[in-house]
PDB file of C-alpha atoms in Angstrom:
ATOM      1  CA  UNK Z   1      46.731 113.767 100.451  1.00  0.00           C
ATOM      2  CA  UNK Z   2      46.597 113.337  96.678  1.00  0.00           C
ATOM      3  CA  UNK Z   3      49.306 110.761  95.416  1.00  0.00           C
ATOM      4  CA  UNK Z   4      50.424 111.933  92.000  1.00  0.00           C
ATOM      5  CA  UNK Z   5      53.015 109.247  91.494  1.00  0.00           C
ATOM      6  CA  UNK Z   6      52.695 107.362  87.811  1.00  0.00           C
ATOM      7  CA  UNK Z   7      53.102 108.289  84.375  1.00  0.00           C
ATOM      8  CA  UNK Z   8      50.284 110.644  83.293  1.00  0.00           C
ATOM      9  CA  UNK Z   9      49.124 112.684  80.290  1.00  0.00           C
ATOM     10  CA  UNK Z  10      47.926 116.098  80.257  1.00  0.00           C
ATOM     11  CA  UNK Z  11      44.106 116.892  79.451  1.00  0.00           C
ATOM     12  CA  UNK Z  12      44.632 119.844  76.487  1.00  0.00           C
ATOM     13  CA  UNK Z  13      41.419 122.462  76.403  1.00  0.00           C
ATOM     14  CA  UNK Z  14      41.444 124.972  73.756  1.00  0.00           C
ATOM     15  CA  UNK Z  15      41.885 127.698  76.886  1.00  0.00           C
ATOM     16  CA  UNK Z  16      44.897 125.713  77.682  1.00  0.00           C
ATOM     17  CA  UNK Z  17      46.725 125.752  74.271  1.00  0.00           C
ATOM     18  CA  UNK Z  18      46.242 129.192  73.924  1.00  0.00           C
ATOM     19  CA  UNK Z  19      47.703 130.093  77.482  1.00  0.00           C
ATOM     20  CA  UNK Z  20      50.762 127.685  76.860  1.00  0.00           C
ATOM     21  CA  UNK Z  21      50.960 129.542  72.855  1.00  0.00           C
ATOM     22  CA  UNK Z  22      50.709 132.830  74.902  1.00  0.00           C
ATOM     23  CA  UNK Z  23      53.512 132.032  77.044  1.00  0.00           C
ATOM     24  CA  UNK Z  24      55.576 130.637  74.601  1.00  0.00           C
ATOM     25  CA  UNK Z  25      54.880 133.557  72.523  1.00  0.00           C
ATOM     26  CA  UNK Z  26      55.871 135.616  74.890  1.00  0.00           C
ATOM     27  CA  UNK Z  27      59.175 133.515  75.546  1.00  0.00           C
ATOM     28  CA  UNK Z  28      60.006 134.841  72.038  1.00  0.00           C
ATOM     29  CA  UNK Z  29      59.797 131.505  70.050  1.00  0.00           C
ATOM     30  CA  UNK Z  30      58.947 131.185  66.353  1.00  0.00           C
ATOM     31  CA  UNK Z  31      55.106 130.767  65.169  1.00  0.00           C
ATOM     32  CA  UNK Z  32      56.238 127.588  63.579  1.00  0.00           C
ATOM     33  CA  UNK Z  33      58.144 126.257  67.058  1.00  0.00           C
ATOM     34  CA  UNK Z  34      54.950 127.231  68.989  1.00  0.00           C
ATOM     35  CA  UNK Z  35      52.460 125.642  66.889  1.00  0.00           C
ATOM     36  CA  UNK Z  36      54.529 121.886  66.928  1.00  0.00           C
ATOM     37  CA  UNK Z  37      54.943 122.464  70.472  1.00  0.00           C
ATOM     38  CA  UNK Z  38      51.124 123.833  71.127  1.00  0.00           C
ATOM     39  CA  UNK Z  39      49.671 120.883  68.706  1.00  0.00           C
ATOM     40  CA  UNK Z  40      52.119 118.136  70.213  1.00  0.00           C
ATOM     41  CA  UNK Z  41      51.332 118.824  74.066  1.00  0.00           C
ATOM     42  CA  UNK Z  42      48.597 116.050  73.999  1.00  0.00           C
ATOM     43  CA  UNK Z  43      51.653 113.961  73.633  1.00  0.00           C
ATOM     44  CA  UNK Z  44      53.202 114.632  76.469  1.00  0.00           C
ATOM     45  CA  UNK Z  45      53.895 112.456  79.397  1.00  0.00           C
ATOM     46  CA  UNK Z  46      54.877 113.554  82.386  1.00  0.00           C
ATOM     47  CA  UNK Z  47      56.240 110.589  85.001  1.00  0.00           C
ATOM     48  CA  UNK Z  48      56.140 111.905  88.561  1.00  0.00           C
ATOM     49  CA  UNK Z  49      57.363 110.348  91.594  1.00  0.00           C
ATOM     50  CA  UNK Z  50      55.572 111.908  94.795  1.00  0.00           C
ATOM     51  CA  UNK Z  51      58.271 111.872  97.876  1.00  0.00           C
ATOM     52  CA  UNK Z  52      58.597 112.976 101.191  1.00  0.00           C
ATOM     53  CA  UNK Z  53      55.189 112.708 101.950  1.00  0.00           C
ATOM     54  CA  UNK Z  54      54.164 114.583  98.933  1.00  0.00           C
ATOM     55  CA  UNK Z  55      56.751 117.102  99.645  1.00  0.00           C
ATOM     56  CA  UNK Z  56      58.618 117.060  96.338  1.00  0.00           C
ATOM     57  CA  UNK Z  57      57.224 115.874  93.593  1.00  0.00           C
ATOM     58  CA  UNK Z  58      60.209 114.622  90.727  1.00  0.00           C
ATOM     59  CA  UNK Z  59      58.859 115.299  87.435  1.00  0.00           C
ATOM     60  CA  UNK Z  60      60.615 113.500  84.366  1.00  0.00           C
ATOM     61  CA  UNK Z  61      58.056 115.444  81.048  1.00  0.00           C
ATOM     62  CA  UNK Z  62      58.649 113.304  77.770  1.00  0.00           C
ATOM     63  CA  UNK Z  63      57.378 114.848  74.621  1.00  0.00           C
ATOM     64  CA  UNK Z  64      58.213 115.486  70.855  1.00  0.00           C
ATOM     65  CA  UNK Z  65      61.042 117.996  71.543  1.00  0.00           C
ATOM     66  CA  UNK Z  66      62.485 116.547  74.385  1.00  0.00           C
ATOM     67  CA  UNK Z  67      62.939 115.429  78.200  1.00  0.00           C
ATOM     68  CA  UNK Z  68      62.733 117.503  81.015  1.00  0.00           C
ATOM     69  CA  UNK Z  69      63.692 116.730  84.553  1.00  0.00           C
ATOM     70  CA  UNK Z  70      62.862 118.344  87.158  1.00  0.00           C
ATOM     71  CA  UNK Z  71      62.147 118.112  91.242  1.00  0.00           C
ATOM     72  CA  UNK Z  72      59.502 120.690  92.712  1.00  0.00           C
ATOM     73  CA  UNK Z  73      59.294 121.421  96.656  1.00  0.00           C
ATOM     74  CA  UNK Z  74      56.325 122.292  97.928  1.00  0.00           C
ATOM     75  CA  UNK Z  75      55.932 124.983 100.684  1.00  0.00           C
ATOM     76  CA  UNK Z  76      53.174 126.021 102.811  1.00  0.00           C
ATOM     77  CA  UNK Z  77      51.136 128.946 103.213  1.00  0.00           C
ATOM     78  CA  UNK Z  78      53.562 130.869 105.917  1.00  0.00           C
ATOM     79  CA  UNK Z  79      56.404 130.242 104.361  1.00  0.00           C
ATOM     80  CA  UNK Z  80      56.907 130.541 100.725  1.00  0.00           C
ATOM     81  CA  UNK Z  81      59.603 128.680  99.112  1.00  0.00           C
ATOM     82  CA  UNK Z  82      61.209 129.147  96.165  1.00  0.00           C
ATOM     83  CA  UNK Z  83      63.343 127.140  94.616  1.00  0.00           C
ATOM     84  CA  UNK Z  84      65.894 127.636  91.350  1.00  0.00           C
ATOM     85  CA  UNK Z  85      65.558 124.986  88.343  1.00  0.00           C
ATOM     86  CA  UNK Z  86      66.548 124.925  84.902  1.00  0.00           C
ATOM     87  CA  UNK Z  87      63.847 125.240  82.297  1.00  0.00           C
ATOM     88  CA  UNK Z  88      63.777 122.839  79.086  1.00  0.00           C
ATOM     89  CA  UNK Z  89      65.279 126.187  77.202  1.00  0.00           C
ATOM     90  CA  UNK Z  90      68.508 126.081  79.439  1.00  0.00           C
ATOM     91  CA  UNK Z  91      67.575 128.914  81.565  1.00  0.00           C
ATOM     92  CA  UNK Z  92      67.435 128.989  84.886  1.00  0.00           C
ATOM     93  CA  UNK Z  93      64.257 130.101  86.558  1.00  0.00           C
ATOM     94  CA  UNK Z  94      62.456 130.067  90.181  1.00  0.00           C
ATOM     95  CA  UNK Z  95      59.369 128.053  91.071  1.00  0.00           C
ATOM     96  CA  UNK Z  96      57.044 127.862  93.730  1.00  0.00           C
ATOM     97  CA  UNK Z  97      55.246 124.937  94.318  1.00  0.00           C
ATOM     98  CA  UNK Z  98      52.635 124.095  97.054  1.00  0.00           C
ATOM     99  CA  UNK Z  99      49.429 121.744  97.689  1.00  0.00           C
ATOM    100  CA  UNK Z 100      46.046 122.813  98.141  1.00  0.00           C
ATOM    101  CA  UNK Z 101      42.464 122.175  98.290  1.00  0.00           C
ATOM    102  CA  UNK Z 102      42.944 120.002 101.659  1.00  0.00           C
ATOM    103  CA  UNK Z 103      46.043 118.354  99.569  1.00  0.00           C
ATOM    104  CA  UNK Z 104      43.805 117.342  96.201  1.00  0.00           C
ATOM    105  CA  UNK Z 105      46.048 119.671  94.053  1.00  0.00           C
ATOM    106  CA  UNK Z 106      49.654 120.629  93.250  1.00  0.00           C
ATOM    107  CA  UNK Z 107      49.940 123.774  92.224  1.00  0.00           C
ATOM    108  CA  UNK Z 108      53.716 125.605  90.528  1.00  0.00           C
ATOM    109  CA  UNK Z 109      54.606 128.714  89.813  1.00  0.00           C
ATOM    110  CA  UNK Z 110      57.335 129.557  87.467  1.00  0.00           C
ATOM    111  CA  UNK Z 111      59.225 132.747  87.658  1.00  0.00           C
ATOM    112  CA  UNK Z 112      62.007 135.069  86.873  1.00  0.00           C
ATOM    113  CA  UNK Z 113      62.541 133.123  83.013  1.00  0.00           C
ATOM    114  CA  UNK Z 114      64.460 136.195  80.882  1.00  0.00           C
ATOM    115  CA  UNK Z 115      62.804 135.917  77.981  1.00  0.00           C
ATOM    116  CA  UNK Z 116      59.440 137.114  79.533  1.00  0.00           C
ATOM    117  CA  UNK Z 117      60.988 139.572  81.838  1.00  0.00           C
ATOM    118  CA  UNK Z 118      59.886 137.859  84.761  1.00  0.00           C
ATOM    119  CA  UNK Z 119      56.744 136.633  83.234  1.00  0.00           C
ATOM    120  CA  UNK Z 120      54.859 133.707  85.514  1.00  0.00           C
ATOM    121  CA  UNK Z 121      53.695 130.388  84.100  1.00  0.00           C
ATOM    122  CA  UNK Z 122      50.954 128.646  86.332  1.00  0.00           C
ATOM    123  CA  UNK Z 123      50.635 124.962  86.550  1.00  0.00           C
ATOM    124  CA  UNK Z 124      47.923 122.809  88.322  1.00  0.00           C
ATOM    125  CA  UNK Z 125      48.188 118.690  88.612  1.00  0.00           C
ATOM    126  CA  UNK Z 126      45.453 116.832  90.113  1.00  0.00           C
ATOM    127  CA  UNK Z 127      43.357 113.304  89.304  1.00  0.00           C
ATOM    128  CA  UNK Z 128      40.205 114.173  87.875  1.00  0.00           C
ATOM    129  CA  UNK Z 129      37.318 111.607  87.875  1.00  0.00           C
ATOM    130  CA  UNK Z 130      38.706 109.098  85.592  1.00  0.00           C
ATOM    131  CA  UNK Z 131      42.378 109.483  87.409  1.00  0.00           C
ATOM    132  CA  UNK Z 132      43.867 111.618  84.560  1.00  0.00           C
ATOM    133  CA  UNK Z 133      46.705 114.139  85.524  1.00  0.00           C
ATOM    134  CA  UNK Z 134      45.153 117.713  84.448  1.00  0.00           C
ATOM    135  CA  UNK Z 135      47.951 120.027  83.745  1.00  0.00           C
TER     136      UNK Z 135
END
């Protein structure tokens, strides 16, 4: 398996920034709040500590408007687990987390945030060629 411990930053593609403006959109936040937070994601570092075998990954994101901590558990295929967080906005939301790809990537599914309606966030981590963290 993949070991995603260290501090990492996120590689930003245009098709990212619009997903994350999309979703952020859709979490009803201001044009101007998106585009700081859209335009500052390349700042972002995200400090993860892989435990448990790569069972739960602790995530500590640092960026512009703030820290957010946070520990994902990953489940397998036959049993999906879900478990309850609280999002940097102070609402508490489910997420799904699980490996694939023979254990190369972490992938997360975020669920159930009110603002959205239930809307579902996707997020991928995984060492690319140069050993960046791709979010």
């Amino acid at each position: 398996n993949t070991d995603l411990s260290g501090t990492w930053a996120p590689i930003v593609t245009p098709s990212f920034k619009s997903e994350y403006d999309d979703y952020l959109k859709n979490c009803s936040q201001s044009f101007m709040f998106r585009k700081v937070i859209v335009n500052g994601i390349e700042y972002q570092r995200e400090t993860i500590r892989q435990l448990d075998n790569g069972q739960s990954l602790e995530i500590i994101a640092q960026n512009p408007a703030g820290n957010w901590n946070r520990t994902l558990i990953a489940s397998d295929s036959s049993n999906p687990l879900n478990s309850t967080i609280v999002d940097p906005d102070k609402d508490t939301v489910n997420v799904e987390a699980w490996w694939e790809d023979d254990g190369t990537k972490h992938k997360s599914l975020l669920r159930g945030k009110p603002r959205v309606k239930g809307g579902v966030f996707e997020t991928v981590r995984y060492l690319d060629g140069e050993d960046e963290d791709v979010l």
